[in-house]
Short mmCIF file of C-alpha atoms and ligand atoms in Angstrom, two decimals:
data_model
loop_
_atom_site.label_atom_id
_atom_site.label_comp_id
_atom_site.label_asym_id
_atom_site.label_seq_id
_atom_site.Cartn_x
_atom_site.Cartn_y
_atom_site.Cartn_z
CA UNK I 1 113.28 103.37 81.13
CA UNK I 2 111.36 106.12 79.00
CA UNK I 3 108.89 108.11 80.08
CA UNK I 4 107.45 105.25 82.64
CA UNK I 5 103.97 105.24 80.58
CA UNK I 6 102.14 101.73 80.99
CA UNK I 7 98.94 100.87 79.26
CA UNK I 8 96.87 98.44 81.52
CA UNK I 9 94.00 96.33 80.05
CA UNK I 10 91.28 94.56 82.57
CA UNK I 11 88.64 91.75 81.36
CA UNK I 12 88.23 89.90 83.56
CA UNK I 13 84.89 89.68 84.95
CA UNK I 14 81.68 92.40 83.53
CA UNK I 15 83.78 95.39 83.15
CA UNK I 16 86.14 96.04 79.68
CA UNK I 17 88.92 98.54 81.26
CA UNK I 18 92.09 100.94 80.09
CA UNK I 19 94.26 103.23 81.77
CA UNK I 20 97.38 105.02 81.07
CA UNK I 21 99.35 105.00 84.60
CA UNK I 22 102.89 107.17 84.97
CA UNK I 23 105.66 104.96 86.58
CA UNK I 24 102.70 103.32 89.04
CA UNK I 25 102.31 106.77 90.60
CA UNK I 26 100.19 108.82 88.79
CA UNK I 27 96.79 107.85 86.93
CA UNK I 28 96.68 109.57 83.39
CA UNK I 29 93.50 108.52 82.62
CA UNK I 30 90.87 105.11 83.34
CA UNK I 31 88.26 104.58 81.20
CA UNK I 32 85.57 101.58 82.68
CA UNK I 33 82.77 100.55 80.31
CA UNK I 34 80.77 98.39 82.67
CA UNK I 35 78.17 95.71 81.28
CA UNK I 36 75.88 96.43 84.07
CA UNK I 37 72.86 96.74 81.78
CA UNK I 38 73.67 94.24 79.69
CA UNK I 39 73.62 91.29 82.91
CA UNK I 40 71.37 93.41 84.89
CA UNK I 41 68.05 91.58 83.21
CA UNK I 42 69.91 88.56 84.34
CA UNK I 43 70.62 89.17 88.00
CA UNK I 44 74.17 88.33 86.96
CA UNK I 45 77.07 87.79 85.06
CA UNK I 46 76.42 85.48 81.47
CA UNK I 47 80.14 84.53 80.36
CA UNK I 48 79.15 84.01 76.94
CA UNK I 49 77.55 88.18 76.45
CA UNK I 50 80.50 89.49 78.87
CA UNK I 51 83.15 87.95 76.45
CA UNK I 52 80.81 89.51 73.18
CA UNK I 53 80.75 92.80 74.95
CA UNK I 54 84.17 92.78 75.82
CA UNK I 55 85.07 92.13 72.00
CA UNK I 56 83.32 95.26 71.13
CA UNK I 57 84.17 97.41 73.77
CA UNK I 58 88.24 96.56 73.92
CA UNK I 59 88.99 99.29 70.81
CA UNK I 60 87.02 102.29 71.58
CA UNK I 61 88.39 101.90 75.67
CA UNK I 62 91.47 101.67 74.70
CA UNK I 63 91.74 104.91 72.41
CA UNK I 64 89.71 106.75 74.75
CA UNK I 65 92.30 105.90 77.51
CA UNK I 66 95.19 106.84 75.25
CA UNK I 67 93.27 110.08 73.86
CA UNK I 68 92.47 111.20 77.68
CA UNK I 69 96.18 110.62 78.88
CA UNK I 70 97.48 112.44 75.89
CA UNK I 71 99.32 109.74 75.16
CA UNK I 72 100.68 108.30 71.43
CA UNK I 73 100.69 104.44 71.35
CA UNK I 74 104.67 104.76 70.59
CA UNK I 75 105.07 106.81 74.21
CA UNK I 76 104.11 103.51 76.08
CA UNK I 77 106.76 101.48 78.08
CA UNK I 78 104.60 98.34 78.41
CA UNK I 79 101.45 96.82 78.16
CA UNK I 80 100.02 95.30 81.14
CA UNK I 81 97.00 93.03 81.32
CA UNK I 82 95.01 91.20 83.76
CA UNK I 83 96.17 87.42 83.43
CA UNK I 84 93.86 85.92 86.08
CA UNK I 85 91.61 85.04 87.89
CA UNK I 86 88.33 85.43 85.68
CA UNK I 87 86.04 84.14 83.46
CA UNK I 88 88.40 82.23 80.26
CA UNK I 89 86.64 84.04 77.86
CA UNK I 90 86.45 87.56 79.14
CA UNK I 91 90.15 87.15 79.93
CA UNK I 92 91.25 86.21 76.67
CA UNK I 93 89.85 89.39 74.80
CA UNK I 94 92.18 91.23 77.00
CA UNK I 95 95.28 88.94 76.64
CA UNK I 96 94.71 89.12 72.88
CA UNK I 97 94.49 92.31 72.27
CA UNK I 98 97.53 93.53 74.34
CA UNK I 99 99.27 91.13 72.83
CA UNK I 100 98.88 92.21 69.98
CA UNK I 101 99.75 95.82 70.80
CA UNK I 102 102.74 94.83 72.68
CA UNK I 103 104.50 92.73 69.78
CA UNK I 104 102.76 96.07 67.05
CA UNK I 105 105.31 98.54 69.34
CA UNK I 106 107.97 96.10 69.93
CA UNK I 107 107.35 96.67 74.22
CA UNK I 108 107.14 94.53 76.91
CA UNK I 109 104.03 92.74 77.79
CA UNK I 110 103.56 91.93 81.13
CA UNK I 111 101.10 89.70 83.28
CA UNK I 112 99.20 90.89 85.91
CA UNK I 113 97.03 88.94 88.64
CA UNK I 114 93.39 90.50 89.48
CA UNK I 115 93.83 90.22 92.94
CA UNK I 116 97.57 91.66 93.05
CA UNK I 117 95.66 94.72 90.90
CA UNK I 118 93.34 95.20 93.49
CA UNK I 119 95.83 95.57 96.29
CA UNK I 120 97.74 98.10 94.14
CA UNK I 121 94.57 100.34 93.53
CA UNK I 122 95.26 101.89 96.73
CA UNK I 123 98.99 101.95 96.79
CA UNK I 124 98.52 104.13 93.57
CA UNK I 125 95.76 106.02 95.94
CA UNK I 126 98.89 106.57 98.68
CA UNK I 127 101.41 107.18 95.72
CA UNK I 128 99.04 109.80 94.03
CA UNK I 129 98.54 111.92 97.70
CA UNK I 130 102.36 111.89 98.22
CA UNK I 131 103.11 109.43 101.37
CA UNK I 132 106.21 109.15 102.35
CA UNK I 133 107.25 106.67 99.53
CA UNK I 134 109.92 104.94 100.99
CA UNK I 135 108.10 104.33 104.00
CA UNK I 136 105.55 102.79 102.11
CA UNK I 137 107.98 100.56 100.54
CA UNK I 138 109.46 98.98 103.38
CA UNK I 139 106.34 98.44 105.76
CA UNK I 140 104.83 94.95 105.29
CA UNK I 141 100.75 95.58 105.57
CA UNK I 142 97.50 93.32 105.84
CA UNK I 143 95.17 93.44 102.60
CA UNK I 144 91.95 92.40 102.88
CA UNK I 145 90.76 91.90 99.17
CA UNK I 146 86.56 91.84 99.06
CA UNK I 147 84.92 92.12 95.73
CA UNK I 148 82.42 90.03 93.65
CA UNK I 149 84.80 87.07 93.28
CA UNK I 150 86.99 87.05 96.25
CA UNK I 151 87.17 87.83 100.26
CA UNK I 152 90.95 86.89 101.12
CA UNK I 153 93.23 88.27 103.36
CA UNK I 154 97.04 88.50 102.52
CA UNK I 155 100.64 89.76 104.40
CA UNK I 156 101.79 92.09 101.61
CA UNK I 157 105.25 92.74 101.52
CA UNK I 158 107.63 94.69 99.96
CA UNK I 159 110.70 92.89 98.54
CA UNK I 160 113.37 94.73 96.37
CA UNK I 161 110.88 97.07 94.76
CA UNK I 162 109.01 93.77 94.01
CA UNK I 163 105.68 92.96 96.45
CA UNK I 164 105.02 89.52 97.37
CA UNK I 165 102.19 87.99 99.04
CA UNK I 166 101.18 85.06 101.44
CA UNK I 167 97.64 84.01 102.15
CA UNK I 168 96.49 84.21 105.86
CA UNK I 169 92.63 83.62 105.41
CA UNK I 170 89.68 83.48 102.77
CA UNK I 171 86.22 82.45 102.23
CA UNK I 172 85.23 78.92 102.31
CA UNK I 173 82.04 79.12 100.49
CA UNK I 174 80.56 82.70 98.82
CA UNK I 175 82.58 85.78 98.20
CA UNK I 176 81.30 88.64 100.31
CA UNK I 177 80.11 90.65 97.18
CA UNK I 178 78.33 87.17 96.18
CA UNK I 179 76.35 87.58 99.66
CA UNK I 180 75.32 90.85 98.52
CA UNK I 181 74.54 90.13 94.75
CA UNK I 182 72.19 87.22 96.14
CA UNK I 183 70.51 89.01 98.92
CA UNK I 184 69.47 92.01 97.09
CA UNK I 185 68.28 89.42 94.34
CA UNK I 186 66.09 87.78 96.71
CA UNK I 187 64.58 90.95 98.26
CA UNK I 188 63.84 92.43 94.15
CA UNK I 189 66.64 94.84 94.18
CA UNK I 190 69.30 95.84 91.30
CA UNK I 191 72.18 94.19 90.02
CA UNK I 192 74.94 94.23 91.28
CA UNK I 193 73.64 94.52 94.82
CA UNK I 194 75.89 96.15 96.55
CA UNK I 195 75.56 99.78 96.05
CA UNK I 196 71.45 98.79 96.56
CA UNK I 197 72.25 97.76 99.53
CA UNK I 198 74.22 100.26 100.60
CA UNK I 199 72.05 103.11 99.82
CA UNK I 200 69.37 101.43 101.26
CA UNK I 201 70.67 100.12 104.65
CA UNK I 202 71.04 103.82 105.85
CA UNK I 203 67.05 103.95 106.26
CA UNK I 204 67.36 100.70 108.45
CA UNK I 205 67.63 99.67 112.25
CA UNK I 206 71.19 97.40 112.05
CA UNK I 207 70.27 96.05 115.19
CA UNK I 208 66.64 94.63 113.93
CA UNK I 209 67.78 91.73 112.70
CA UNK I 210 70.42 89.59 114.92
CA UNK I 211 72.65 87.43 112.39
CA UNK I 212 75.55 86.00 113.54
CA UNK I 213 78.95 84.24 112.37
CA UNK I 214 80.04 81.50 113.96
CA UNK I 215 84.13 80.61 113.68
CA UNK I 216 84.70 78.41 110.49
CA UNK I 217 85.32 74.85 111.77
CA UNK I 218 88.00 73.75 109.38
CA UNK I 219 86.40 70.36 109.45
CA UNK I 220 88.64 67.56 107.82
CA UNK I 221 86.79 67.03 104.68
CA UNK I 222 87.73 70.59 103.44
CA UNK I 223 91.42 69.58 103.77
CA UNK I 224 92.79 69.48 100.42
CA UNK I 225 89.99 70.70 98.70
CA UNK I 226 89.45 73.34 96.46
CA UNK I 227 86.98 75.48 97.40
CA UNK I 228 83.83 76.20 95.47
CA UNK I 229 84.70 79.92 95.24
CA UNK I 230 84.71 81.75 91.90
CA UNK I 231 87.89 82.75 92.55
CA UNK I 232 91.06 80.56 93.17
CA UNK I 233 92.59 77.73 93.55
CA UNK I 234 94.87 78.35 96.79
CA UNK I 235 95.60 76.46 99.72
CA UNK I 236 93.74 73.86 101.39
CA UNK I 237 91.70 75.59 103.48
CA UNK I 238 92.81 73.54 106.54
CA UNK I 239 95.61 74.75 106.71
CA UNK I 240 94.56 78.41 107.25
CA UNK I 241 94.16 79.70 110.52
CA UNK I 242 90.33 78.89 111.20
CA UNK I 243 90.28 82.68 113.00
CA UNK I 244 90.60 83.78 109.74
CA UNK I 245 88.05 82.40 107.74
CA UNK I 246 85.33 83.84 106.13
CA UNK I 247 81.66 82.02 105.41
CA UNK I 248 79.34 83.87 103.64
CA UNK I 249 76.61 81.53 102.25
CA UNK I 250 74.92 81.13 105.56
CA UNK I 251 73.61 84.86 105.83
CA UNK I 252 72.20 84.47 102.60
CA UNK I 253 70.28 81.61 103.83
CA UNK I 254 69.03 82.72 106.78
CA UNK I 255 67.97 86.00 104.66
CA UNK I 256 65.57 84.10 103.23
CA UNK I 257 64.57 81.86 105.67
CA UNK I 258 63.36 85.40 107.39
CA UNK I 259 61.82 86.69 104.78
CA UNK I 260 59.60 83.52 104.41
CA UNK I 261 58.48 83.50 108.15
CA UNK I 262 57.79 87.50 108.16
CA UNK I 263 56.12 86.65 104.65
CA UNK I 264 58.15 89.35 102.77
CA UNK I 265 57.98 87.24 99.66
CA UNK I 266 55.19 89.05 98.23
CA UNK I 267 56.50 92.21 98.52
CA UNK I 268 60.31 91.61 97.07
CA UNK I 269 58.64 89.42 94.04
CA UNK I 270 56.64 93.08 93.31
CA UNK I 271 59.40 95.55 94.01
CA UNK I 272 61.71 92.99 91.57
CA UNK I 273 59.16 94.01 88.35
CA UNK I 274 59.45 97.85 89.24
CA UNK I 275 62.85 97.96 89.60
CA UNK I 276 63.78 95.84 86.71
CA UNK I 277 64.28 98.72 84.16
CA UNK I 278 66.05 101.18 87.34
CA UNK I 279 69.63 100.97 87.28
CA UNK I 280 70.62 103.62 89.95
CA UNK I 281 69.79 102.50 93.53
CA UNK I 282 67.44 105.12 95.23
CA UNK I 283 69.33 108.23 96.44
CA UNK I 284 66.94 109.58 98.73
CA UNK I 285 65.07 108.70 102.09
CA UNK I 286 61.90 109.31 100.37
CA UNK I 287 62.61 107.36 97.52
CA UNK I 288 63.77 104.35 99.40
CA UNK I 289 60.58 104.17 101.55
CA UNK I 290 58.84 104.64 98.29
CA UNK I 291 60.49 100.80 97.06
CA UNK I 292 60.96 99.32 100.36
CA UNK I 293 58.97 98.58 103.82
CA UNK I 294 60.49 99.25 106.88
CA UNK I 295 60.82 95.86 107.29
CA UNK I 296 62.73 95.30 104.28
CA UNK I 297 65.34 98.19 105.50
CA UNK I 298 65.61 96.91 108.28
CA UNK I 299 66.66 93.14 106.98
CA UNK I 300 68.77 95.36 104.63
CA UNK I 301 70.52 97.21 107.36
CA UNK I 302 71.08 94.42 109.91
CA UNK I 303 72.43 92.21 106.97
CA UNK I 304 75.09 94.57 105.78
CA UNK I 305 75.64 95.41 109.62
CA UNK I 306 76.53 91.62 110.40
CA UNK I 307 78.78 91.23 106.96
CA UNK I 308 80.85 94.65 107.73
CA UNK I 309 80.89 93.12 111.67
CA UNK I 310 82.39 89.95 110.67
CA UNK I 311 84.62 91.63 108.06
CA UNK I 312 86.30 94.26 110.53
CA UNK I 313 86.38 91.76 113.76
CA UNK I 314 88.46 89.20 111.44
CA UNK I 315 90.79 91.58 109.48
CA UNK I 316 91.72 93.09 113.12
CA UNK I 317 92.20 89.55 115.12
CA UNK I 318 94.85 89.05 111.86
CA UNK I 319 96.19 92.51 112.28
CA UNK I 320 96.58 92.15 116.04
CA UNK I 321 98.34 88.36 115.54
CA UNK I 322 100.85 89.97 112.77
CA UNK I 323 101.25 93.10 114.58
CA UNK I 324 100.81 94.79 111.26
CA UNK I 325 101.01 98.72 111.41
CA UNK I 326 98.78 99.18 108.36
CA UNK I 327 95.44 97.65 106.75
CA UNK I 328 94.77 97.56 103.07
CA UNK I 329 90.80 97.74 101.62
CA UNK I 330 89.99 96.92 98.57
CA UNK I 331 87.54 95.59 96.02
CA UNK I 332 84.21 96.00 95.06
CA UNK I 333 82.44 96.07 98.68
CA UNK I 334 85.59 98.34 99.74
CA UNK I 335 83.53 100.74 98.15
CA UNK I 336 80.33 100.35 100.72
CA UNK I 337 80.04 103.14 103.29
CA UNK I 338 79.38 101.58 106.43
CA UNK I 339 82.45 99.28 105.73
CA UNK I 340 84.60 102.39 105.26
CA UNK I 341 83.30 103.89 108.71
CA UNK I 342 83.57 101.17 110.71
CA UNK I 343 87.02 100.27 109.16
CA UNK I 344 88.49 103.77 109.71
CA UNK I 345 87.09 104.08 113.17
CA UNK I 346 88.52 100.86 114.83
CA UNK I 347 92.11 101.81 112.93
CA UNK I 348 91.88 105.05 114.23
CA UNK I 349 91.30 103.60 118.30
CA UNK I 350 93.59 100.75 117.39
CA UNK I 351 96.35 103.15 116.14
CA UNK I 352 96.19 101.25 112.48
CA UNK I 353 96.68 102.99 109.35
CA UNK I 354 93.71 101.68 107.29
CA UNK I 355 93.86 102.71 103.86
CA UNK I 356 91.30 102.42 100.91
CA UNK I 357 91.06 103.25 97.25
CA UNK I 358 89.18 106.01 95.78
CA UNK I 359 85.80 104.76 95.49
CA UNK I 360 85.96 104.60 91.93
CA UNK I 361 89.08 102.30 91.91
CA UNK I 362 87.33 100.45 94.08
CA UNK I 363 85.51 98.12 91.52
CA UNK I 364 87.30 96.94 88.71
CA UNK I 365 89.48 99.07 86.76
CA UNK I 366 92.61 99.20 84.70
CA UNK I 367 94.62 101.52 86.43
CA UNK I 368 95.16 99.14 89.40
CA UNK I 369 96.31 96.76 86.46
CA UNK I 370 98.91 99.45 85.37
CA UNK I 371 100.11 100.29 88.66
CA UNK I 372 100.85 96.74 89.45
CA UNK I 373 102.83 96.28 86.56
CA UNK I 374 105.26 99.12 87.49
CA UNK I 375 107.51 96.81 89.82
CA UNK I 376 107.58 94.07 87.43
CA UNK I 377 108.33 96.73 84.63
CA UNK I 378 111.10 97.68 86.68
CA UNK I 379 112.59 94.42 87.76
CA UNK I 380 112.48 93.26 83.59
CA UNK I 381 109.76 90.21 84.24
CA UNK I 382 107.69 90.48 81.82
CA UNK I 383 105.05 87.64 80.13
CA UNK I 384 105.90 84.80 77.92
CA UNK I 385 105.02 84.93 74.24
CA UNK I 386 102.26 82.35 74.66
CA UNK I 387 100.83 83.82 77.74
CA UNK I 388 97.24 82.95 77.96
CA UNK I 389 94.28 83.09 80.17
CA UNK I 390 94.57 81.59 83.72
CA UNK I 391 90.75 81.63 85.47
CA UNK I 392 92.04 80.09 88.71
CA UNK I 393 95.08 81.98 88.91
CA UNK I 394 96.04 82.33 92.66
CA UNK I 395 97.71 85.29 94.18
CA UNK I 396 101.56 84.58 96.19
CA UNK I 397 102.24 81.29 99.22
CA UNK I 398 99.88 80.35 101.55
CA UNK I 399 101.89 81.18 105.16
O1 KG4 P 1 85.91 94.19 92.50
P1 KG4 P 1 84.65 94.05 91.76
O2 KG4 P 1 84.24 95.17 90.83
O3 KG4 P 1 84.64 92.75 90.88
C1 KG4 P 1 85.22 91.54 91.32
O4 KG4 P 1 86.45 91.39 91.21
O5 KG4 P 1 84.41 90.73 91.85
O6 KG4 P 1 83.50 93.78 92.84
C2 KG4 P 1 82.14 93.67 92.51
C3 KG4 P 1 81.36 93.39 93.79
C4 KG4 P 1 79.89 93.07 93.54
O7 KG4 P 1 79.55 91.92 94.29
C5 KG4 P 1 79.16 94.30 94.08
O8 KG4 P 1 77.88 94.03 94.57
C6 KG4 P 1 80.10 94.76 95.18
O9 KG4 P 1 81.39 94.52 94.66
N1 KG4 P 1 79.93 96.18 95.50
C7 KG4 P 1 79.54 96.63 96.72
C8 KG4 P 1 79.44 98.04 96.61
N2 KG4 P 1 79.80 98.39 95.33
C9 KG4 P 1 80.09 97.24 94.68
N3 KG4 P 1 79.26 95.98 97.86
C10 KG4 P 1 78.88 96.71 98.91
N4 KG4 P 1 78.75 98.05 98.89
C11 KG4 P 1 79.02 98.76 97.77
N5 KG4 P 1 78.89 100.08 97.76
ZN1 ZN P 2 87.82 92.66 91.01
#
């Protein structure tokens, strides 16, 4: 192996990504162009204008991440790029375009899966502050992955330098960043929701608002379905532990349902014109009492309270069943404060290692891409010549 330099490329959703990571240990540089403002009008992602954006931003990211990390195209050991899951067209500017650069060098190309990506943003994290590496490599841990697309927990474990992964629970409806995106849509706030949310939930009461989460039934018609998630075609949900299932669509109905009977309507459809051309969430007190009633932080802050509740009490009834020393956070909402908090503070009185990305690495990046790749890099499996775009691409074995 030369120097260990892999270029990773990420497309897969609203976000055109590079990075230049050393040996899956040290992050040379990430460069994320997002396409907030482009979907922002929107209140979400359009396929067709993430795929045009992605065509015009792939280039320039790219030779900014190889101009910050210093590095010459013919110093790189292998081009990795997100393979699934993802919107078709987004992923395919990616695909293309590293393999392009792969076969231009004469390097290896090789595949990687979002979700695996994810999980490896904060084994980069541990690499980077210098944990005992070969601890890290033997212990098994449970990763909760919770972004835009995706709330699934996995057993991650360490195989031969290679990791591999079984399913122990996901959503059966909405993603937990969906339940976000939605609710902050409804009450007139930014896109994506989720750091609106968060900034604004500290100026609520959590306890205003009681929502609860019932267990999933697993009832039998789910059996053998696929899911209607964004994300991937796995298991049949039946045959998940129902302890660990997630449900996030009924929160966002009974947000709404409240904010009809306490006639909030009115206020949200007003607050949606103003903030239409703001794309940073308030970062005050004053300025969130200046968009929002108390009311509305209050729905804000009990909402988020109930998602982070449900969130921690599940990941820890599957931590306390697998007797896992360590928890893994990542994705999108791994970025959210309260989440953190609560997350840390039940590992530390459970005597669980939980670990999270930098927040930045939190959201979609390519330097989780490159990282991932390492192993593979490593164990020679790289991607087949006609590798293309996989949308429903699901991570490992269901347990
Ligand atoms: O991982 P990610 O960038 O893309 C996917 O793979 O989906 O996650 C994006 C999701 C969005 O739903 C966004 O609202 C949510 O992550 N998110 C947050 C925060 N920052 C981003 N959710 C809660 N709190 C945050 N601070
Ligand atoms: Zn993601």
């Amino acid at each position: 192996m030369g120097t260990g330099f892999i270029l990773g490329i990420e497309t897969s959703c609203d976000e055109t990504a590079a990075a230049v990571v050393e040996r899956g240990a040290r992050t040379l540089s990430s460069v994320v162009a997002s396409q907030i403002p482009t979907h922002a009008p929107y209140g979400g992602v359009v396929p067709e204008l993430a795929s045009r954006e992605h065509l015009r931003a792939i280039v320039p990211v790219v030779r900014q991440a190889l101009r910050r990390a210093g590095v010459a195209l013919g110093d790189l050991d292998a081009v990795a790029v997100t393979s699934g899951p993802g919107l078709a067209g987004a992923l395919l500017v990616g695909i293309t375009y590293a393999k392009a650069l792969a076969f231009a060098q004469g390097i290896p190309l090789i595949a990687v899966n979002h979700l695996e990506g994810h999980i490896h943003a904060v084994l980069l994290r541990e690499q980077e502050e210098g944990h005992g590496q070969s601890e890290l490599e033997r212990e098994p841990a449970l990763a909760l992955v919770v972004s835009g697309g995706h709330t699934h927990l996995y057993l991650a474990r360490p195989e031969h330098g290679l990791w591999t992964y079984s399913l122990l629970g996901r959503t059966v409806d909405d993603a937990a960043g969906e339940a976000y995106d939605k609710v902050a849509k409804l009450l007139g706030l930014g896109y994506p929701g989720g750091p609106w949310i968060d900034a604004l939930a500290r100026c609520g009461n959590p306890e205003a608002v009681p929502f609860s989460f019932a267990q999933v039934k697993t009832k039998a018609h789910l059996a053998g379905k696929t899911p209607r998630t964004k994300g991937a075609k796995t298991a049949p949900i039946a045959k998940l532990d129902p302890r660990f299932l997630f449900s996030f669509s009924g929160i966002k109905t009974a947000v709404l349902r409240y904010v009809e009977l306490h006639r909030m309507r009115e206020e949200a459809e007003a607050r949606a014109l103003r903030v239409m051309a703001d794309l940073r969430p308030p970062q005050t007190r004053e300025e969130a009492r200046a968009l929002c009633s108390q009311a509305t932080l209050d729905l804000v802050a009990s909402f988020q309270h109930a998602v982070v509740g449900d969130l921690l009490k599940k990941t820890f009834a599957a931590q306390e069943n697998l007797g896992a020393g360590r928890i893994l956070v990542t994705g999108g909402v791994a970025a959210n404060r309260e989440l953190r908090e609560r997350f840390a503070a039940e590992g530390l009185a459970r005597g669980v290692r939980v670990a999270f990305p930098t927040p930045a690495l939190s959201t979609d990046n390519a330097a989780m891409i490159a990282a991932a790749a390492w192993p593979r890099l490593c164990a020679g499996e790289f991607a087949p010549q006609d590798l293309t775009a996989e949308p429903s691409l699901a991570l490992g074995t269901s347990a």
